[in-house]
Short mmCIF file of C-alpha atoms in Angstrom, two decimals:
data_model
loop_
_atom_site.label_atom_id
_atom_site.label_comp_id
_atom_site.label_asym_id
_atom_site.label_seq_id
_atom_site.Cartn_x
_atom_site.Cartn_y
_atom_site.Cartn_z
CA MET N 1 -6.50 -15.78 -8.11
CA HIS N 2 -8.92 -13.22 -6.76
CA TYR N 3 -11.55 -13.99 -4.18
CA SER N 4 -15.24 -13.14 -3.90
CA GLY N 5 -18.44 -14.65 -2.56
CA TRP N 6 -19.01 -16.07 -6.05
CA THR N 7 -15.58 -17.85 -6.25
CA LEU N 8 -16.05 -19.19 -2.72
CA ALA N 9 -19.47 -20.64 -3.54
CA TRP N 10 -18.32 -22.03 -6.89
CA ASN N 11 -15.24 -23.69 -5.40
CA ALA N 12 -17.21 -25.08 -2.48
CA LEU N 13 -19.72 -26.67 -4.85
CA SER N 14 -16.93 -28.09 -7.06
CA GLY N 15 -15.13 -29.80 -4.18
CA HIS N 16 -12.38 -27.18 -3.73
CA LYS N 17 -10.44 -28.72 -6.62
CA ASN N 18 -10.19 -25.57 -8.73
CA TRP N 19 -8.44 -23.05 -6.48
CA ARG N 20 -5.47 -21.57 -8.30
CA PRO N 21 -2.27 -20.07 -6.88
CA ALA N 22 -2.60 -16.43 -5.91
CA TRP N 23 0.62 -15.46 -7.74
CA ARG N 24 2.99 -16.81 -10.40
CA ASP N 25 5.98 -18.90 -9.22
CA ALA N 26 8.30 -17.58 -11.96
CA SER N 27 11.54 -18.85 -13.44
CA PRO N 28 14.27 -16.24 -13.72
CA LYS N 29 14.85 -14.44 -17.04
CA ALA N 30 18.33 -13.45 -18.20
CA SER N 31 17.93 -9.77 -17.37
CA TYR N 32 15.67 -7.28 -15.61
CA ASP N 33 15.44 -3.55 -15.08
CA VAL N 34 15.42 -4.09 -11.31
CA VAL N 35 16.36 -7.14 -9.25
CA ILE N 36 15.22 -7.16 -5.62
CA ILE N 37 17.21 -9.58 -3.46
CA GLY N 38 14.97 -10.87 -0.70
CA GLY N 39 11.36 -12.08 -0.94
CA GLY N 40 10.16 -11.01 2.47
CA GLY N 41 7.51 -8.41 3.15
CA HIS N 42 9.83 -5.49 2.44
CA GLY N 43 11.13 -6.91 -0.85
CA LEU N 44 7.67 -7.78 -2.14
CA ALA N 45 6.32 -4.39 -1.04
CA THR N 46 9.18 -2.72 -2.90
CA ALA N 47 8.30 -4.66 -6.06
CA HIS N 48 4.60 -3.78 -5.69
CA TYR N 49 5.25 -0.06 -5.34
CA LEU N 50 7.86 -0.08 -8.14
CA ALA N 51 5.19 -1.52 -10.42
CA LYS N 52 2.22 0.47 -9.17
CA GLU N 53 3.65 3.86 -8.28
CA HIS N 54 6.55 4.08 -10.73
CA GLY N 55 5.46 1.92 -13.66
CA ILE N 56 8.58 -0.28 -13.45
CA THR N 57 7.33 -3.82 -14.03
CA ASN N 58 10.37 -5.59 -15.48
CA VAL N 59 11.32 -6.60 -11.96
CA ALA N 60 12.38 -9.84 -10.28
CA VAL N 61 12.18 -10.62 -6.57
CA LEU N 62 14.77 -13.31 -5.72
CA GLU N 63 14.13 -15.38 -2.60
CA LYS N 64 16.55 -18.07 -1.42
CA ASN N 65 13.77 -20.07 0.28
CA TRP N 66 10.02 -19.55 -0.06
CA ILE N 67 8.58 -16.05 0.20
CA GLY N 68 7.90 -14.92 3.74
CA SER N 69 10.00 -17.73 5.24
CA GLY N 70 12.34 -15.37 7.09
CA ASN N 71 11.42 -12.55 9.43
CA ALA N 72 8.12 -11.87 7.66
CA GLY N 73 6.94 -15.19 9.10
CA ARG N 74 8.69 -14.88 12.46
CA ASN N 75 7.56 -11.57 13.92
CA THR N 76 4.88 -10.68 16.48
CA THR N 77 2.72 -8.82 13.88
CA ILE N 78 2.60 -5.48 15.73
CA ILE N 79 2.08 -2.27 13.75
CA ARG N 80 2.55 1.13 15.39
CA SER N 81 4.05 4.60 14.92
CA ASN N 82 4.96 5.62 18.46
CA TYR N 83 8.52 6.87 18.07
CA LEU N 84 10.11 10.00 19.52
CA LEU N 85 12.76 11.21 17.09
CA PRO N 86 11.69 13.13 13.95
CA GLY N 87 13.78 10.99 11.56
CA ASN N 88 11.96 7.90 12.75
CA GLU N 89 8.48 9.18 13.53
CA ARG N 90 7.73 10.70 10.14
CA PHE N 91 8.68 7.41 8.48
CA TYR N 92 6.73 5.12 10.80
CA GLU N 93 3.68 7.40 10.63
CA TRP N 94 3.82 7.24 6.82
CA SER N 95 4.00 3.45 7.12
CA MET N 96 1.02 3.51 9.51
CA LYS N 97 -1.01 5.50 6.99
CA LEU N 98 -0.17 2.91 4.33
CA TRP N 99 -1.32 0.14 6.67
CA GLU N 100 -4.65 1.93 7.05
CA GLY N 101 -5.25 1.75 3.29
CA LEU N 102 -3.41 -1.49 2.56
CA GLU N 103 -6.38 -3.81 2.14
CA GLN N 104 -7.98 -1.45 -0.38
CA ASP N 105 -4.67 -0.98 -2.20
CA LEU N 106 -3.98 -4.72 -2.49
CA ASN N 107 -7.62 -5.93 -2.63
CA TYR N 108 -6.47 -8.50 -0.06
CA ASN N 109 -7.52 -9.13 3.52
CA THR N 110 -4.36 -8.43 5.52
CA MET N 111 -6.42 -8.39 8.74
CA VAL N 112 -5.19 -4.98 9.86
CA SER N 113 -6.65 -4.58 13.34
CA GLN N 114 -6.26 -1.16 14.95
CA ARG N 115 -6.76 -2.40 18.47
CA GLY N 116 -4.41 0.14 20.05
CA ILE N 117 -1.04 -0.19 21.76
CA ILE N 118 -0.45 0.73 25.39
CA ASN N 119 3.06 1.33 26.76
CA VAL N 120 2.76 0.95 30.52
CA TYR N 121 4.77 3.31 32.75
CA HIS N 122 5.90 2.65 36.30
CA SER N 123 7.35 5.89 37.69
CA ASP N 124 7.00 9.67 37.52
CA THR N 125 10.10 10.05 35.39
CA GLN N 126 8.90 7.40 32.99
CA ARG N 127 5.54 9.18 32.75
CA ASP N 128 7.36 12.39 31.81
CA ALA N 129 9.34 10.56 29.13
CA TYR N 130 6.17 9.00 27.74
CA ALA N 131 4.37 12.36 27.81
CA ARG N 132 7.20 13.78 25.73
CA ARG N 133 7.02 10.89 23.29
CA GLY N 134 3.24 11.23 23.08
CA ASN N 135 3.64 14.91 22.24
CA ALA N 136 6.15 14.04 19.50
CA MET N 137 3.66 11.52 18.10
CA ARG N 138 0.85 14.09 18.11
CA LEU N 139 3.06 16.62 16.33
CA HIS N 140 3.45 14.07 13.53
CA GLY N 141 -0.29 13.34 13.40
CA ALA N 142 0.10 9.85 14.82
CA GLY N 143 -2.08 10.50 17.86
CA GLY N 144 -1.27 9.57 21.42
CA GLU N 145 -3.01 9.71 24.77
CA LEU N 146 -1.48 9.60 28.21
CA LEU N 147 -3.66 7.46 30.47
CA ASN N 148 -3.50 7.72 34.23
CA ARG N 149 -3.72 4.73 36.52
CA GLU N 150 -7.53 4.69 36.79
CA GLN N 151 -8.05 5.16 33.06
CA LEU N 152 -5.65 2.29 32.44
CA ARG N 153 -7.30 0.09 35.04
CA ALA N 154 -10.66 0.54 33.27
CA LEU N 155 -9.09 -0.79 30.04
CA LEU N 156 -6.75 -3.44 31.48
CA PRO N 157 -8.09 -4.61 34.85
CA TYR N 158 -5.84 -7.68 34.92
CA LEU N 159 -2.45 -5.92 35.25
CA ASP N 160 -0.52 -6.06 38.53
CA TYR N 161 -1.06 -2.41 39.56
CA ASP N 162 0.29 -2.77 43.09
CA ASN N 163 3.43 -4.71 42.23
CA ALA N 164 5.89 -3.84 45.02
CA ARG N 165 8.85 -3.37 42.70
CA PHE N 166 7.17 -2.00 39.55
CA PRO N 167 3.83 -0.38 40.47
CA ILE N 168 1.83 0.70 37.41
CA HIS N 169 1.14 4.44 37.20
CA GLY N 170 -0.49 4.58 33.78
CA GLY N 171 0.22 4.16 30.09
CA LEU N 172 0.79 5.87 26.76
CA MET N 173 -1.78 4.74 24.22
CA GLN N 174 -1.78 4.99 20.44
CA ARG N 175 -5.25 3.92 19.35
CA ARG N 176 -4.37 3.61 15.65
CA ALA N 177 -1.71 0.98 16.35
CA GLY N 178 -2.49 -2.73 16.42
CA THR N 179 -1.66 -5.91 14.56
CA ALA N 180 -1.86 -7.35 11.03
CA ARG N 181 -1.76 -10.87 9.65
CA HIS N 182 1.90 -11.28 8.70
CA ASP N 183 1.53 -14.05 6.12
CA ALA N 184 -1.38 -12.28 4.45
CA VAL N 185 0.81 -9.19 4.06
CA VAL N 186 3.38 -11.30 2.20
CA TRP N 187 0.79 -13.02 0.01
CA GLY N 188 -1.11 -9.79 -0.67
CA TYR N 189 1.98 -7.93 -1.84
CA ALA N 190 3.11 -10.98 -3.84
CA ARG N 191 -0.20 -11.24 -5.66
CA ALA N 192 -0.41 -7.52 -6.36
CA ALA N 193 3.18 -7.42 -7.69
CA SER N 194 2.79 -10.62 -9.70
CA ASP N 195 -0.44 -9.32 -11.29
CA ARG N 196 1.51 -6.32 -12.60
CA GLY N 197 4.19 -8.50 -14.18
CA VAL N 198 6.80 -8.83 -11.42
CA ASP N 199 8.61 -12.20 -11.43
CA ILE N 200 8.72 -13.82 -7.98
CA VAL N 201 11.54 -16.37 -8.08
CA GLN N 202 11.82 -18.75 -5.14
CA ASN N 203 14.63 -21.16 -4.19
CA CYS N 204 17.02 -18.75 -5.85
CA GLU N 205 19.90 -17.79 -3.57
CA VAL N 206 22.18 -14.96 -4.59
CA THR N 207 25.81 -16.10 -4.41
CA GLY N 208 27.56 -13.09 -5.91
CA ILE N 209 27.06 -9.51 -7.05
CA LYS N 210 28.68 -8.58 -10.35
CA ILE N 211 30.32 -5.18 -10.48
CA GLU N 212 31.64 -3.73 -13.75
CA ASN N 213 33.28 -0.28 -13.92
CA ASP N 214 32.19 0.55 -10.35
CA ARG N 215 28.60 -0.25 -11.27
CA ALA N 216 26.50 -3.21 -10.18
CA SER N 217 25.47 -5.07 -13.32
CA GLY N 218 23.92 -8.31 -12.14
CA VAL N 219 23.86 -11.18 -9.69
CA GLU N 220 25.06 -14.76 -9.63
CA THR N 221 22.45 -17.11 -8.24
CA THR N 222 21.87 -20.80 -7.65
CA ARG N 223 19.55 -20.60 -10.68
CA GLY N 224 22.06 -18.89 -12.98
CA ALA N 225 23.37 -15.41 -13.67
CA ILE N 226 20.87 -12.55 -13.95
CA ARG N 227 21.73 -9.11 -15.35
CA ALA N 228 20.08 -6.05 -13.88
CA LYS N 229 20.25 -2.29 -14.34
CA LYS N 230 19.53 -1.76 -10.66
CA ILE N 231 19.82 -4.11 -7.69
CA GLY N 232 18.16 -3.70 -4.30
CA ILE N 233 19.33 -5.65 -1.24
CA VAL N 234 16.42 -6.24 1.21
CA VAL N 235 17.61 -9.13 3.33
CA ALA N 236 17.53 -7.94 6.96
CA GLY N 237 19.35 -10.52 9.11
CA ASN N 238 21.78 -11.30 6.29
CA SER N 239 22.54 -7.77 5.08
CA SER N 240 26.22 -7.97 6.01
CA ARG N 241 26.65 -11.18 4.02
CA LEU N 242 25.10 -9.70 0.88
CA ALA N 243 26.99 -6.42 1.28
CA ALA N 244 30.25 -8.37 1.62
CA MET N 245 29.60 -9.79 -1.87
CA ALA N 246 29.94 -6.22 -3.11
CA GLY N 247 32.97 -5.54 -0.89
CA LEU N 248 31.07 -3.39 1.62
CA ARG N 249 31.13 -3.47 5.43
CA LEU N 250 28.03 -2.27 7.26
CA PRO N 251 27.33 -0.75 10.70
CA ILE N 252 25.29 -3.86 11.51
CA GLU N 253 25.49 -6.98 13.66
CA SER N 254 23.16 -9.95 13.11
CA HIS N 255 21.39 -11.00 16.30
CA ILE N 256 18.81 -13.56 17.30
CA MET N 257 15.39 -12.52 18.52
CA GLN N 258 12.93 -15.02 19.94
CA ALA N 259 9.14 -14.90 19.96
CA PHE N 260 6.55 -17.06 21.66
CA VAL N 261 2.93 -18.11 21.45
CA SER N 262 0.86 -19.64 24.24
CA GLU N 263 -1.95 -22.17 24.06
CA GLY N 264 -5.21 -20.66 22.84
CA VAL N 265 -7.54 -19.10 25.39
CA LYS N 266 -10.79 -17.11 25.24
CA PRO N 267 -10.49 -13.39 24.46
CA LEU N 268 -8.37 -11.87 27.22
CA ILE N 269 -6.09 -9.18 25.78
CA ASP N 270 -7.86 -6.68 23.53
CA HIS N 271 -4.82 -4.47 22.81
CA VAL N 272 -1.09 -4.64 22.33
CA ILE N 273 0.57 -4.09 25.72
CA THR N 274 4.22 -3.38 26.52
CA PHE N 275 5.88 -3.59 29.93
CA GLY N 276 7.78 -0.43 30.91
CA ALA N 277 10.07 -1.91 33.56
CA GLY N 278 11.54 -4.72 31.47
CA HIS N 279 11.27 -5.73 27.85
CA PHE N 280 8.02 -7.59 27.20
CA TYR N 281 5.17 -7.04 24.75
CA ILE N 282 2.05 -9.08 24.14
CA SER N 283 -1.10 -9.32 22.06
CA GLN N 284 -3.65 -12.03 21.41
CA SER N 285 -4.11 -13.61 18.00
CA ASP N 286 -7.51 -14.31 16.48
CA LYS N 287 -6.93 -18.00 17.19
CA GLY N 288 -6.62 -17.21 20.90
CA GLY N 289 -2.90 -17.72 21.44
CA LEU N 290 -1.02 -15.01 23.27
CA VAL N 291 1.81 -13.78 21.04
CA PHE N 292 4.69 -12.23 22.94
CA GLY N 293 8.38 -11.43 22.98
CA GLY N 294 11.08 -9.37 24.62
CA ASP N 295 14.79 -8.75 24.37
CA ILE N 296 17.15 -10.09 21.76
CA ASP N 297 19.56 -12.73 23.05
CA GLY N 298 22.38 -10.20 22.74
CA TYR N 299 25.23 -11.89 20.86
CA ASN N 300 26.04 -12.21 17.14
CA SER N 301 24.08 -15.10 15.67
CA TYR N 302 22.89 -16.55 12.37
CA ALA N 303 21.35 -19.62 14.05
CA GLN N 304 17.61 -18.73 13.96
CA ARG N 305 17.29 -20.21 17.44
CA GLY N 306 18.00 -18.71 20.83
CA ASN N 307 18.94 -19.71 24.34
CA LEU N 308 16.99 -20.35 27.54
CA PRO N 309 18.06 -17.35 29.66
CA THR N 310 16.17 -15.06 27.26
CA VAL N 311 13.09 -17.29 27.41
CA GLU N 312 13.18 -17.02 31.19
CA ASP N 313 13.71 -13.25 31.09
CA VAL N 314 10.76 -12.71 28.74
CA CYS N 315 8.46 -14.88 30.85
CA GLU N 316 9.52 -13.11 34.05
CA GLY N 317 8.63 -9.78 32.46
CA GLY N 318 5.25 -11.10 31.40
CA VAL N 319 4.34 -12.50 34.79
CA ALA N 320 5.50 -9.30 36.53
CA LEU N 321 3.16 -7.28 34.29
CA MET N 322 0.15 -9.62 34.29
CA PRO N 323 0.27 -12.53 36.75
CA VAL N 324 -2.96 -13.79 35.13
CA ILE N 325 -0.94 -15.46 32.35
CA GLY N 326 1.35 -17.32 34.76
CA ARG N 327 -0.40 -20.68 34.36
CA LEU N 328 -0.53 -20.63 30.56
CA ARG N 329 1.70 -23.00 28.63
CA ILE N 330 3.94 -21.87 25.79
CA VAL N 331 3.22 -24.03 22.75
CA ARG N 332 5.75 -22.59 20.31
CA SER N 333 8.86 -20.44 20.35
CA TRP N 334 11.13 -19.55 17.48
CA GLY N 335 14.00 -17.27 16.56
CA GLY N 336 14.58 -14.82 13.73
CA LEU N 337 17.72 -13.05 12.56
CA VAL N 338 17.65 -9.30 12.96
CA ASP N 339 20.02 -6.64 11.69
CA MET N 340 20.99 -4.67 14.81
CA SER N 341 22.50 -1.39 13.69
CA MET N 342 24.85 0.91 15.54
CA ASP N 343 22.09 3.42 16.37
CA GLY N 344 19.08 1.09 16.43
CA SER N 345 17.55 2.71 13.33
CA PRO N 346 17.20 1.50 9.72
CA ILE N 347 19.04 2.24 6.49
CA ILE N 348 17.35 2.94 3.13
CA ASP N 349 19.99 4.40 0.86
CA ARG N 350 22.23 4.12 -2.16
CA THR N 351 25.55 2.38 -1.62
CA PRO N 352 28.95 3.63 -2.80
CA ILE N 353 28.45 1.33 -5.83
CA ASP N 354 26.24 2.75 -8.60
CA GLY N 355 23.11 0.75 -9.22
CA LEU N 356 23.27 -1.02 -5.86
CA TYR N 357 20.74 0.01 -3.22
CA LEU N 358 20.45 -1.05 0.40
CA ASN N 359 17.41 -1.54 2.62
CA ALA N 360 18.59 -2.93 5.97
CA ALA N 361 19.02 -2.56 9.71
CA TRP N 362 15.41 -2.96 10.81
CA ASN N 363 16.56 -4.05 14.26
CA TYR N 364 13.63 -5.74 16.03
CA GLY N 365 10.96 -3.58 14.40
CA GLY N 366 10.77 -4.45 10.72
CA PHE N 367 7.22 -5.75 10.40
CA LYS N 368 5.45 -2.48 11.14
CA ALA N 369 7.72 -0.80 8.59
CA THR N 370 6.80 -3.14 5.72
CA PRO N 371 4.60 -0.78 3.65
CA GLY N 372 6.67 2.34 4.34
CA SER N 373 9.93 0.52 3.67
CA GLY N 374 8.67 -0.80 0.35
CA TRP N 375 7.25 2.58 -0.61
CA CYS N 376 10.44 4.51 0.20
CA PHE N 377 12.81 1.90 -1.26
CA ALA N 378 10.84 1.81 -4.52
CA HIS N 379 11.01 5.61 -4.64
CA LEU N 380 14.78 5.53 -4.09
CA ILE N 381 15.38 2.89 -6.76
CA ALA N 382 13.06 4.46 -9.33
CA ARG N 383 14.15 8.09 -8.89
CA ASP N 384 17.63 7.80 -7.40
CA GLU N 385 16.68 10.15 -4.60
CA PRO N 386 15.46 9.38 -1.08
CA HIS N 387 11.78 9.68 -0.22
CA LEU N 388 11.19 12.48 2.29
CA ALA N 389 9.82 10.07 4.91
CA ALA N 390 13.04 8.01 4.85
CA SER N 391 15.48 10.83 4.16
CA ALA N 392 17.15 10.41 7.57
CA PHE N 393 17.94 6.73 7.01
CA ARG N 394 21.24 7.41 5.25
CA LEU N 395 24.14 5.01 5.26
CA ASP N 396 26.69 7.75 5.93
CA ARG N 397 24.87 9.22 8.94
CA TYR N 398 27.12 7.26 11.30
CA PHE N 399 30.19 9.06 10.03
CA LYS N 400 28.53 12.47 10.02
CA GLY N 401 27.19 12.37 13.56
CA ASP N 402 23.56 12.23 12.36
CA VAL N 403 22.70 8.99 14.14
CA ILE N 404 19.05 8.32 15.09
CA ASP N 405 19.52 6.74 18.49
CA GLU N 406 15.99 6.40 19.92
CA ARG N 407 17.28 4.77 23.08
CA GLY N 408 20.44 6.82 23.56
CA ALA N 409 22.52 3.67 23.95
CA GLY N 410 25.46 4.57 21.72
CA PRO N 411 27.17 2.40 19.09
CA GLN N 412 26.53 -0.94 20.82
CA PRO N 413 24.03 -2.92 18.72
CA ASN N 414 22.86 -5.33 21.42
CA LEU N 415 21.72 -2.44 23.65
CA HIS N 416 19.20 -0.94 21.20
CA MET T 1 24.79 -21.94 25.66
CA ARG T 2 27.64 -22.45 28.13
CA ILE T 3 31.10 -20.90 27.96
CA PRO T 4 34.19 -22.80 29.21
CA CYS T 5 35.86 -20.05 31.25
CA PRO T 6 39.60 -20.74 31.57
CA HIS T 7 39.45 -19.63 35.23
CA CYS T 8 36.07 -20.95 36.40
CA GLY T 9 35.23 -23.91 34.18
CA LEU T 10 32.08 -24.49 32.13
CA ARG T 11 29.57 -21.80 33.11
CA ASP T 12 26.07 -20.74 31.98
CA VAL T 13 25.90 -17.89 29.46
CA ARG T 14 23.83 -15.77 31.86
CA GLU T 15 26.96 -15.20 33.96
CA PHE T 16 28.55 -13.33 31.05
CA THR T 17 28.07 -9.99 29.32
CA TYR T 18 28.68 -9.70 25.59
CA LEU T 19 30.69 -6.84 24.11
CA GLY T 20 31.05 -7.86 20.47
CA ASP T 21 33.62 -8.49 17.78
CA ALA T 22 37.17 -8.74 19.18
CA ALA T 23 38.82 -7.69 15.93
CA PRO T 24 38.48 -3.86 15.93
CA GLN T 25 41.61 -2.24 17.36
CA ARG T 26 41.70 1.37 18.48
CA PRO T 27 43.52 3.35 15.75
CA ASP T 28 46.35 5.81 16.24
CA PRO T 29 44.59 9.17 16.79
CA ASN T 30 47.57 10.98 15.25
CA GLY T 31 47.58 8.87 12.08
CA ALA T 32 47.00 10.55 8.72
CA ASP T 33 43.66 8.79 8.08
CA ALA T 34 42.59 8.74 11.75
CA VAL T 35 39.02 9.95 11.06
CA ASP T 36 38.27 7.17 8.58
CA ARG T 37 39.91 4.59 10.79
CA PHE T 38 37.95 5.70 13.84
CA ASN T 39 34.69 5.59 11.86
CA ALA T 40 35.46 2.02 10.89
CA TYR T 41 36.59 1.14 14.43
CA VAL T 42 33.41 2.47 16.04
CA TYR T 43 30.78 1.58 13.45
CA LEU T 44 31.78 -1.04 10.87
CA ARG T 45 31.78 -4.79 11.55
CA ASP T 46 32.48 -7.89 9.45
CA ASN T 47 29.51 -9.67 11.07
CA PRO T 48 30.41 -13.08 9.64
CA ALA T 49 28.17 -16.15 9.42
CA GLY T 50 30.65 -18.67 10.83
CA ALA T 51 33.75 -18.34 12.99
CA HIS T 52 33.66 -15.16 15.07
CA GLY T 53 36.24 -13.92 17.59
CA GLU T 54 34.40 -11.97 20.28
CA LEU T 55 34.75 -10.50 23.76
CA TRP T 56 32.75 -11.64 26.78
CA TYR T 57 33.01 -10.35 30.37
CA HIS T 58 32.58 -12.91 33.13
CA GLY T 59 30.83 -10.57 35.57
CA ALA T 60 29.28 -13.26 37.77
CA GLY T 61 32.52 -15.25 37.94
CA CYS T 62 36.19 -14.30 37.74
CA GLN T 63 35.36 -10.82 36.33
CA ALA T 64 37.90 -11.33 33.57
CA TRP T 65 37.53 -10.41 29.91
CA LEU T 66 37.56 -13.48 27.68
CA ALA T 67 38.28 -13.83 23.97
CA VAL T 68 35.86 -16.47 22.68
CA GLU T 69 36.00 -18.17 19.30
CA ARG T 70 32.39 -19.09 18.44
CA ASP T 71 30.50 -20.19 15.34
CA THR T 72 27.60 -17.77 14.81
CA ARG T 73 25.67 -20.37 12.79
CA THR T 74 25.65 -23.07 15.49
CA HIS T 75 26.73 -21.26 18.72
CA ALA T 76 29.45 -23.93 19.09
CA ILE T 77 32.51 -22.59 20.95
CA ALA T 78 35.88 -23.56 19.51
CA GLY T 79 38.14 -21.87 22.04
CA VAL T 80 38.32 -19.44 24.97
CA ARG T 81 41.29 -17.56 26.33
CA SER T 82 41.86 -14.78 28.81
CA TYR T 83 41.94 -11.41 27.06
CA LYS T 84 43.99 -8.34 27.76
CA ALA T 85 43.58 -5.21 25.61
CA GLY T 86 46.63 -4.50 23.48
CA ALA T 87 48.26 -7.79 24.39
#
C-alpha cells in the first residue's frame, strides 16, 4: 500500500473500507539465502538494505511476536551522532546521514525532526569535556556548538540555571540531532523490504540454530525448520539467549531500561535536552506528551518491567533540571530489555561459526543506530567483510584490548 | 524489589549495589591457558533468562556481600546467603 493525496481522497469517499496492509504478512518457506532473526527496526533495516543495496531478496525476517513489538516500540525516539571516540562517531554519523535521507529512500513519512539536542553542562571541567567531544563531532562532520549560559538561556529559559547544587553553565548542541517516529521507522522499512520480495514472518520464534560441519545451516522455529545459507542474529535484549543456541557466550548482560511519558501539554520543549549532573533526557512528542528516561535499573533482567527506585531517580533528575515539569503527571511508563556490553558499545561482526552473523549490544542507544546498523549488517552479510563505518564493532575487540569505552567505566555493564 | 538480607531482614533494593553474575571465578594466573580463562572471566557471561546467582553489596545496611538467587524473568528471589570470596 502506497499513499498519496489521491488514495487518501478515494478511501475517504469510499468509507475507509479499502485500505490494504502496507506489507505482506508472509508464511515461512523451506529455505532462504538469508534469514534475519529479529523483526525490530535493525532487522527490518538489514533486510531492506540487503535487498536494495546488494540485490539479495530471497530473505526472511523472523519475528517471535509482531514486528516492532520489542525495543523498536519502547525507546524514546532520539536520533543523534554526538559521540567522542572515533570507532563510535564515524558509525553514528553515518547513521545520522541515513536518517536525513530516510524518508526519500523509503518513500515513507518517518517524521524525522531535526530539532537539535542539547547536553547541559554544570561545571568548568564538564564544559572542557563537552568542548572536546564537540571538537570530535566536528572532525567527523557531525557538527557541534558549545553554548554558554546566556546563549542557552535564550533557547531554554525554563531550566533551573541557579540551582544551588548543579548550576547550569551552558550546553553542547548538535543541531542535526532530533527525534523520529519509531513505529513509522519499523513500518517504513517493513514495507520497503516487503515490496522487494523479503518475507516478513511474524509469530515465529527461533528455538534452535542448526550447525552442520561448523557452519550454520538453518533454524528451528515454532513454525517449522527453515534452511538458510546465512543467518543474522539481530535480537538486542535476547542476544545471549540466541547465541547460546549456537554454543556461544557473549560479553553482554541483559538489563531493564524504563521510559516514561507525561500527560499532553502545549508546546514546551522544542529540543532534546539531557541533564549533565544526573542521567535524564527529555523531548516532547507531537501529541504533547513529554517523553523521558534515565538510567537503567542496573541488574540482570528479562522482565520488561522495572522497579520504583529508578522511577524516582529519573523524576528527581528531571525536576532538578527543569522544575517547570514538577506538577505534570506521568501517564505511562514501560520497560525494555537492553544488551549492556562490557564496554558500552555495539557488536556487528561474524561469529566463530561460518554463516552466522551477530548484530548486538546496542546498550541503551539502539534506536538512533537503526539505519546505520541495518546498512552495515547488510554489508557484512552480503560481502563477508565489515563496513568501514562499523569496522571497530568487532566481537574479538574485548580480548585484544580494542574496547570502545565511551564512558571509561571498565568491564562492568551496568555502569555504561 | 526487596531483598531479604540474612543479617538485616527484608530491605528495599535501593540499599544495595549490584555487581553481577556470581559464577565467574578468578583463574590461576600461572595456568597454561590463563589468557583465555582471564578473557572469559572478565568479559563473557551466561546471562540466563531464569535462575541467576548474583552478587549484591548491602552498602546501606550490614555492608556485607550477599549471594542472591534471583529469577531474571520475574525478579522473584529464591534465596540469599552471606558471601565470602573463595569460600
